[in-house]
Amino acid sequence: SIAPERLLRAQLLMLLYTIRSERMLVEQLRYNLLFRWFVGLGMNEEVWHATVFTKNRDRLLEGDVAREFFAEIVRQAKQRGLMSSEHFSVDGTMVEAWASQKSFRPRDGSDDQTPGGPGRNAQADWKGKRRSNDTHASTTDPDARQFRKSHNTAAVQCYQGHALMENRSGLVVGAVVTHADGFGERIAALAMLDAIPANGPRTLGADKGYDTHDFVQACRDRGVTPHVASNDTRNGGSAIDARTTRHAGYGLSRVVRKRIEEHFGWGKTVGRIRQTVYRGIRRVDQHFKLTMTASNLVRMARILSAVPQGAT
């Protein structure tokens, strides 16, 4: 077996240095002294076998180690005074599942795919056939859902990753993965808000996708001022009125909330969450939390190493 702390450090290495696979990690551990030192391997210690590492890694993901590690990093950031308890921002992003469109089959066991050519892996033709999450499911990853970000984009098998960011230092204080649907972002935002103890009035910045009457009212019921971007094109009009937009803080929240995209951008380009390599919502959730933890560590290192203003 492999010690859990070494597994966790190895997982961080894969995220921080965009290591694509366990085999590549094991190969680099054979000659990279920096990686050996970070993981905790001595110069003469035998490097793990890739299959052994994968099996131990899977057991690590089955537990709540990633959630506890994420909470510990957040706690340390609070101790250093890097976090605000009053102003937050929330957003969600798509995480493509490790499943193809061909695995999206009818739940009743029938076959609705018409081969579009010869060969074992022929292109399927679904023209004129209705496919939805109510009648179909992926045989590769049953937890994945067919979803599209907008009317102008194609539907893909995916999950939704959600992050709650505090506005002082731009650190993520809440992260969760849900099934992909039109309500997941708002439900996850309220759940992450409820998980943070309220020490007074709070604000929550969000984009137009959160501008619904039920979400805005739910925020106000919790004592949270919804600094949500108004969507005047929505049926029934915007739920945000002048009692919110007239304050200067509303404009500041709209500017700061865009920093949450930096975490998603880092996670998709460096941390490999554009398309997850894990299957099952529990494992994808653990992977997403680890990625947000790594993004927090990168940001904290930059903040703590910055030269104070006025210093020479």
Tab-separated table of C-alpha atoms in Angstrom:
chain	number	residue	atom	x	y	z
A	1	SER	CA	0.000	0.000	0.000
A	2	ILE	CA	0.930	3.673	-0.334
A	3	ALA	CA	0.676	6.142	2.541
A	4	PRO	CA	-2.352	8.474	2.116
A	5	GLU	CA	-0.252	11.615	2.544
A	6	ARG	CA	2.015	10.512	-0.312
A	7	LEU	CA	-1.008	9.772	-2.479
A	8	LEU	CA	-2.385	13.234	-1.781
A	9	ARG	CA	0.924	14.908	-2.604
A	10	ALA	CA	1.167	12.896	-5.809
A	11	GLN	CA	-2.339	13.991	-6.776
A	12	LEU	CA	-1.330	17.607	-6.225
A	13	LEU	CA	1.733	17.099	-8.421
A	14	MET	CA	-0.461	15.824	-11.248
A	15	LEU	CA	-2.665	18.913	-10.944
A	16	LEU	CA	0.101	21.495	-10.547
A	17	TYR	CA	2.285	20.179	-13.379
A	18	THR	CA	-0.439	18.896	-15.739
A	19	ILE	CA	0.729	15.299	-15.605
A	20	ARG	CA	-1.674	13.429	-17.848
A	21	SER	CA	-1.555	9.924	-16.383
A	22	GLU	CA	-0.364	7.831	-13.475
A	23	ARG	CA	2.220	6.132	-15.677
A	24	MET	CA	3.735	9.479	-16.605
A	25	LEU	CA	3.844	10.444	-12.918
A	26	VAL	CA	5.639	7.216	-11.969
A	27	GLU	CA	8.080	7.690	-14.849
A	28	GLN	CA	8.952	11.232	-13.750
A	29	LEU	CA	9.345	10.141	-10.132
A	30	ARG	CA	12.197	7.879	-11.272
A	31	TYR	CA	14.426	10.814	-12.242
A	32	ASN	CA	12.841	14.074	-11.021
A	33	LEU	CA	14.333	14.875	-7.591
A	34	LEU	CA	11.899	17.753	-7.053
A	35	PHE	CA	8.937	15.394	-7.432
A	36	ARG	CA	10.560	12.826	-5.158
A	37	TRP	CA	11.149	15.427	-2.454
A	38	PHE	CA	7.585	16.765	-2.683
A	39	VAL	CA	5.985	13.320	-2.493
A	40	GLY	CA	8.291	12.193	0.314
A	41	LEU	CA	10.295	9.502	-1.478
A	42	GLY	CA	13.976	9.093	-0.640
A	43	MET	CA	16.579	8.945	-3.386
A	44	ASN	CA	17.027	5.197	-2.892
A	45	GLU	CA	13.357	4.300	-2.361
A	46	GLU	CA	11.599	2.218	-4.961
A	47	VAL	CA	9.015	4.102	-7.038
A	48	TRP	CA	5.490	2.692	-6.997
A	49	HIS	CA	4.054	0.678	-9.827
A	50	ALA	CA	1.443	2.614	-11.835
A	51	THR	CA	-1.252	-0.012	-11.238
A	52	VAL	CA	-0.602	-0.023	-7.485
A	53	PHE	CA	-0.784	3.759	-7.421
A	54	THR	CA	-4.082	3.741	-9.357
A	55	LYS	CA	-5.728	1.242	-7.002
A	56	ASN	CA	-4.625	3.149	-3.919
A	57	ARG	CA	-5.705	6.426	-5.519
A	58	ASP	CA	-9.185	5.023	-6.126
A	59	ARG	CA	-9.508	4.094	-2.459
A	60	LEU	CA	-8.439	7.616	-1.532
A	61	LEU	CA	-11.142	9.121	-3.751
A	62	GLU	CA	-13.792	6.884	-2.192
A	63	GLY	CA	-13.280	8.628	1.131
A	64	ASP	CA	-13.688	12.268	2.132
A	65	VAL	CA	-9.974	13.061	2.075
A	66	ALA	CA	-10.322	15.666	-0.685
A	67	ARG	CA	-13.141	17.445	1.163
A	68	GLU	CA	-11.194	17.500	4.437
A	69	PHE	CA	-8.038	18.684	2.679
A	70	PHE	CA	-9.980	21.473	0.967
A	71	ALA	CA	-11.511	22.527	4.312
A	72	GLU	CA	-8.078	22.550	5.968
A	73	ILE	CA	-6.618	24.855	3.302
A	74	VAL	CA	-9.583	27.204	3.715
A	75	ARG	CA	-9.074	27.180	7.492
A	76	GLN	CA	-5.400	28.096	7.122
A	77	ALA	CA	-6.271	30.935	4.760
A	78	LYS	CA	-8.708	32.298	7.354
A	79	GLN	CA	-6.052	32.135	10.064
A	80	ARG	CA	-3.752	34.259	7.891
A	81	GLY	CA	-6.472	36.864	7.384
A	82	LEU	CA	-6.798	36.232	3.660
A	83	MET	CA	-10.561	35.705	3.609
A	84	SER	CA	-13.623	37.862	3.971
A	85	SER	CA	-16.754	36.621	5.725
A	86	GLU	CA	-19.054	39.219	4.162
A	87	HIS	CA	-18.668	39.282	0.371
A	88	PHE	CA	-18.840	36.241	-1.901
A	89	SER	CA	-19.269	35.299	-5.558
A	90	VAL	CA	-20.614	32.110	-7.103
A	91	ASP	CA	-20.507	30.509	-10.514
A	92	GLY	CA	-20.622	27.142	-12.228
A	93	THR	CA	-18.876	25.455	-15.129
A	94	MET	CA	-19.319	22.371	-17.265
A	95	VAL	CA	-17.086	19.358	-16.640
A	96	GLU	CA	-17.234	16.955	-19.559
A	97	ALA	CA	-17.706	13.336	-18.567
A	98	TRP	CA	-15.469	10.456	-19.634
A	99	ALA	CA	-18.215	9.084	-21.862
A	100	SER	CA	-19.056	9.376	-25.557
A	101	GLN	CA	-22.350	10.120	-27.248
A	102	LYS	CA	-22.518	6.521	-28.433
A	103	SER	CA	-22.832	5.340	-24.840
A	104	PHE	CA	-26.033	7.401	-24.445
A	105	ARG	CA	-28.537	4.567	-24.928
A	106	PRO	CA	-32.276	4.126	-24.207
A	107	ARG	CA	-33.079	3.063	-20.654
A	108	ASP	CA	-35.454	0.333	-21.889
A	109	GLY	CA	-32.574	-1.553	-23.519
A	110	SER	CA	-33.565	-0.896	-27.133
A	111	ASP	CA	-31.135	0.355	-29.777
A	112	ASP	CA	-31.854	3.692	-31.466
A	113	GLN	CA	-28.491	4.077	-33.226
A	114	THR	CA	-28.354	3.712	-36.991
A	115	PRO	CA	-24.815	2.902	-38.187
A	116	GLY	CA	-23.525	5.618	-40.487
A	117	GLY	CA	-20.898	3.450	-42.157
A	118	PRO	CA	-19.014	0.140	-42.050
A	119	GLY	CA	-16.641	-1.006	-39.328
A	120	ARG	CA	-16.859	-1.825	-35.645
A	121	ASN	CA	-16.725	1.825	-34.557
A	122	ALA	CA	-18.982	3.273	-37.236
A	123	GLN	CA	-20.373	6.754	-36.807
A	124	ALA	CA	-23.914	6.664	-35.404
A	125	ASP	CA	-26.827	8.558	-36.914
A	126	TRP	CA	-29.515	9.948	-34.557
A	127	LYS	CA	-31.188	12.303	-36.991
A	128	GLY	CA	-34.905	12.659	-36.276
A	129	LYS	CA	-34.714	10.715	-32.995
A	130	ARG	CA	-35.483	12.358	-29.684
A	131	ARG	CA	-32.815	11.827	-27.008
A	132	SER	CA	-33.225	13.113	-23.455
A	133	ASN	CA	-32.070	12.324	-19.937
A	134	ASP	CA	-35.553	11.015	-19.097
A	135	THR	CA	-35.407	8.243	-21.681
A	136	HIS	CA	-31.658	7.708	-22.141
A	137	ALA	CA	-28.595	7.166	-19.935
A	138	SER	CA	-24.906	6.615	-20.532
A	139	THR	CA	-23.785	3.013	-20.239
A	140	THR	CA	-20.222	4.210	-19.546
A	141	ASP	CA	-21.021	6.740	-16.803
A	142	PRO	CA	-24.674	6.574	-15.665
A	143	ASP	CA	-24.226	9.663	-13.450
A	144	ALA	CA	-23.414	11.898	-16.435
A	145	ARG	CA	-26.186	13.950	-18.028
A	146	GLN	CA	-26.792	15.262	-21.524
A	147	PHE	CA	-26.529	19.034	-21.258
A	148	ARG	CA	-25.670	22.085	-23.331
A	149	LYS	CA	-24.488	25.431	-22.092
A	150	SER	CA	-26.620	27.510	-24.468
A	151	HIS	CA	-28.965	27.139	-27.403
A	152	ASN	CA	-26.077	27.713	-29.819
A	153	THR	CA	-23.881	24.891	-28.525
A	154	ALA	CA	-24.015	21.120	-28.848
A	155	ALA	CA	-25.174	18.895	-26.008
A	156	VAL	CA	-22.489	16.752	-24.346
A	157	GLN	CA	-22.240	14.223	-21.552
A	158	CYS	CA	-21.144	16.261	-18.556
A	159	TYR	CA	-21.398	17.328	-14.931
A	160	GLN	CA	-21.619	20.788	-13.390
A	161	GLY	CA	-18.888	22.064	-11.104
A	162	HIS	CA	-19.774	24.919	-8.736
A	163	ALA	CA	-17.484	27.204	-6.740
A	164	LEU	CA	-18.132	29.808	-4.062
A	165	MET	CA	-15.408	32.485	-3.847
A	166	GLU	CA	-14.752	35.091	-1.205
A	167	ASN	CA	-14.068	38.497	-2.707
A	168	ARG	CA	-11.126	39.757	-0.619
A	169	SER	CA	-8.395	37.476	-1.982
A	170	GLY	CA	-10.365	35.551	-4.589
A	171	LEU	CA	-10.043	32.186	-2.821
A	172	VAL	CA	-12.570	29.386	-3.244
A	173	VAL	CA	-14.399	28.568	0.006
A	174	GLY	CA	-16.903	26.085	-1.408
A	175	ALA	CA	-16.755	23.554	-4.237
A	176	VAL	CA	-19.177	20.838	-5.296
A	177	VAL	CA	-20.154	18.833	-8.376
A	178	THR	CA	-23.783	18.135	-9.267
A	179	HIS	CA	-25.711	16.578	-12.109
A	180	ALA	CA	-25.948	18.881	-15.108
A	181	ASP	CA	-29.360	20.537	-15.396
A	182	GLY	CA	-30.911	23.981	-15.516
A	183	PHE	CA	-31.390	24.231	-11.749
A	184	GLY	CA	-28.085	22.852	-10.453
A	185	GLU	CA	-26.244	26.180	-10.276
A	186	ARG	CA	-28.795	27.908	-8.055
A	187	ILE	CA	-29.364	24.886	-5.789
A	188	ALA	CA	-25.625	24.388	-5.305
A	189	ALA	CA	-25.098	28.111	-4.594
A	190	LEU	CA	-27.642	28.081	-1.760
A	191	ALA	CA	-26.202	24.856	-0.335
A	192	MET	CA	-22.675	26.301	-0.276
A	193	LEU	CA	-23.957	29.490	1.351
A	194	ASP	CA	-25.695	27.489	4.074
A	195	ALA	CA	-22.433	25.662	4.819
A	196	ILE	CA	-20.686	28.939	5.767
A	197	PRO	CA	-21.504	30.349	9.224
A	198	ALA	CA	-23.160	33.761	9.018
A	199	ASN	CA	-21.440	36.429	11.119
A	200	GLY	CA	-23.473	39.342	9.801
A	201	PRO	CA	-24.811	40.776	6.530
A	202	ARG	CA	-23.414	39.142	3.404
A	203	THR	CA	-23.460	39.782	-0.335
A	204	LEU	CA	-23.389	37.290	-3.188
A	205	GLY	CA	-22.296	38.210	-6.710
A	206	ALA	CA	-23.447	36.078	-9.636
A	207	ASP	CA	-24.100	36.268	-13.372
A	208	LYS	CA	-27.421	36.524	-15.205
A	209	GLY	CA	-28.098	32.819	-14.920
A	210	TYR	CA	-28.918	33.338	-11.236
A	211	ASP	CA	-31.413	36.140	-11.868
A	212	THR	CA	-34.597	34.287	-10.943
A	213	HIS	CA	-37.236	35.349	-8.445
A	214	ASP	CA	-36.962	32.191	-6.356
A	215	PHE	CA	-33.163	32.388	-6.040
A	216	VAL	CA	-33.137	36.101	-5.211
A	217	GLN	CA	-35.840	35.600	-2.578
A	218	ALA	CA	-34.017	32.606	-1.108
A	219	CYS	CA	-30.878	34.751	-0.719
A	220	ARG	CA	-32.803	37.518	1.027
A	221	ASP	CA	-34.447	35.002	3.342
A	222	ARG	CA	-30.919	33.998	4.416
A	223	GLY	CA	-29.887	37.598	5.047
A	224	VAL	CA	-27.765	37.670	1.889
A	225	THR	CA	-27.926	40.626	-0.491
A	226	PRO	CA	-28.058	39.188	-4.031
A	227	HIS	CA	-25.634	41.163	-6.225
A	228	VAL	CA	-26.843	39.286	-9.286
A	229	ALA	CA	-26.417	40.705	-12.776
A	230	SER	CA	-29.880	41.749	-13.944
A	231	ASN	CA	-31.342	39.917	-16.924
A	232	ASP	CA	-34.032	42.165	-18.399
A	233	THR	CA	-34.697	39.759	-21.277
A	234	ARG	CA	-35.987	37.031	-18.956
A	235	ASN	CA	-39.712	36.297	-19.019
A	236	GLY	CA	-41.291	38.244	-16.176
A	237	GLY	CA	-38.408	40.704	-15.983
A	238	SER	CA	-35.407	40.871	-13.712
A	239	ALA	CA	-35.707	39.994	-10.035
A	240	ILE	CA	-33.096	42.651	-9.152
A	241	ASP	CA	-34.479	46.136	-8.517
A	242	ALA	CA	-33.185	49.555	-7.532
A	243	ARG	CA	-32.967	48.740	-3.828
A	244	THR	CA	-29.959	46.588	-4.765
A	245	THR	CA	-28.495	48.256	-7.870
A	246	ARG	CA	-28.414	51.774	-6.381
A	247	HIS	CA	-25.601	50.883	-3.992
A	248	ALA	CA	-21.949	51.242	-5.002
A	249	GLY	CA	-21.210	47.784	-3.665
A	250	TYR	CA	-23.386	46.245	-6.375
A	251	GLY	CA	-21.051	47.538	-9.078
A	252	LEU	CA	-17.980	46.361	-7.165
A	253	SER	CA	-19.405	42.852	-6.793
A	254	ARG	CA	-20.079	42.644	-10.531
A	255	VAL	CA	-16.433	43.460	-11.221
A	256	VAL	CA	-14.900	41.182	-8.588
A	257	ARG	CA	-17.095	38.159	-9.315
A	258	LYS	CA	-15.338	37.670	-12.670
A	259	ARG	CA	-12.236	36.552	-10.795
A	260	ILE	CA	-13.914	33.222	-10.124
A	261	GLU	CA	-13.396	32.434	-13.801
A	262	GLU	CA	-9.650	32.404	-13.113
A	263	HIS	CA	-10.097	29.291	-10.983
A	264	PHE	CA	-12.118	27.578	-13.684
A	265	GLY	CA	-9.627	28.636	-16.356
A	266	TRP	CA	-6.672	27.353	-14.320
A	267	GLY	CA	-8.509	24.129	-13.552
A	268	LYS	CA	-9.305	23.452	-17.204
A	269	THR	CA	-5.927	24.362	-18.684
A	270	VAL	CA	-3.618	23.128	-15.918
A	271	GLY	CA	-5.697	20.965	-13.587
A	272	ARG	CA	-7.378	18.880	-16.329
A	273	ILE	CA	-11.036	19.337	-15.356
A	274	ARG	CA	-12.127	20.334	-18.855
A	275	GLN	CA	-12.885	16.636	-19.293
A	276	THR	CA	-12.590	14.480	-16.211
A	277	VAL	CA	-10.946	11.072	-16.405
A	278	TYR	CA	-13.070	9.743	-13.532
A	279	ARG	CA	-16.501	8.155	-13.658
A	280	GLY	CA	-19.245	8.586	-11.112
A	281	ILE	CA	-20.363	11.810	-9.489
A	282	ARG	CA	-18.578	11.040	-6.206
A	283	ARG	CA	-15.158	10.650	-7.817
A	284	VAL	CA	-15.675	13.637	-10.095
A	285	ASP	CA	-16.636	15.691	-7.042
A	286	GLN	CA	-13.444	14.645	-5.237
A	287	HIS	CA	-11.363	15.505	-8.317
A	288	PHE	CA	-13.028	18.913	-8.596
A	289	LYS	CA	-12.391	19.695	-4.914
A	290	LEU	CA	-8.721	18.725	-5.267
A	291	THR	CA	-8.414	20.959	-8.322
A	292	MET	CA	-9.938	23.947	-6.516
A	293	THR	CA	-7.625	23.234	-3.566
A	294	ALA	CA	-4.595	23.305	-5.860
A	295	SER	CA	-5.825	26.557	-7.411
A	296	ASN	CA	-6.177	28.048	-3.921
A	297	LEU	CA	-2.637	26.978	-3.031
A	298	VAL	CA	-1.245	28.641	-6.142
A	299	ARG	CA	-3.087	31.873	-5.379
A	300	MET	CA	-2.129	31.823	-1.693
A	301	ALA	CA	1.539	31.339	-2.571
A	302	ARG	CA	1.432	34.387	-4.824
A	303	ILE	CA	-0.363	36.503	-2.225
A	304	LEU	CA	1.951	35.569	0.642
A	305	SER	CA	5.093	36.070	-1.444
A	306	ALA	CA	4.039	39.441	-2.837
A	307	VAL	CA	6.154	42.426	-1.829
A	308	PRO	CA	4.162	44.796	0.452
A	309	GLN	CA	3.330	48.195	-0.982
A	310	GLY	CA	5.941	50.788	-0.165
A	311	ALA	CA	8.667	48.193	0.430
A	312	THR	CA	11.935	48.417	-1.463
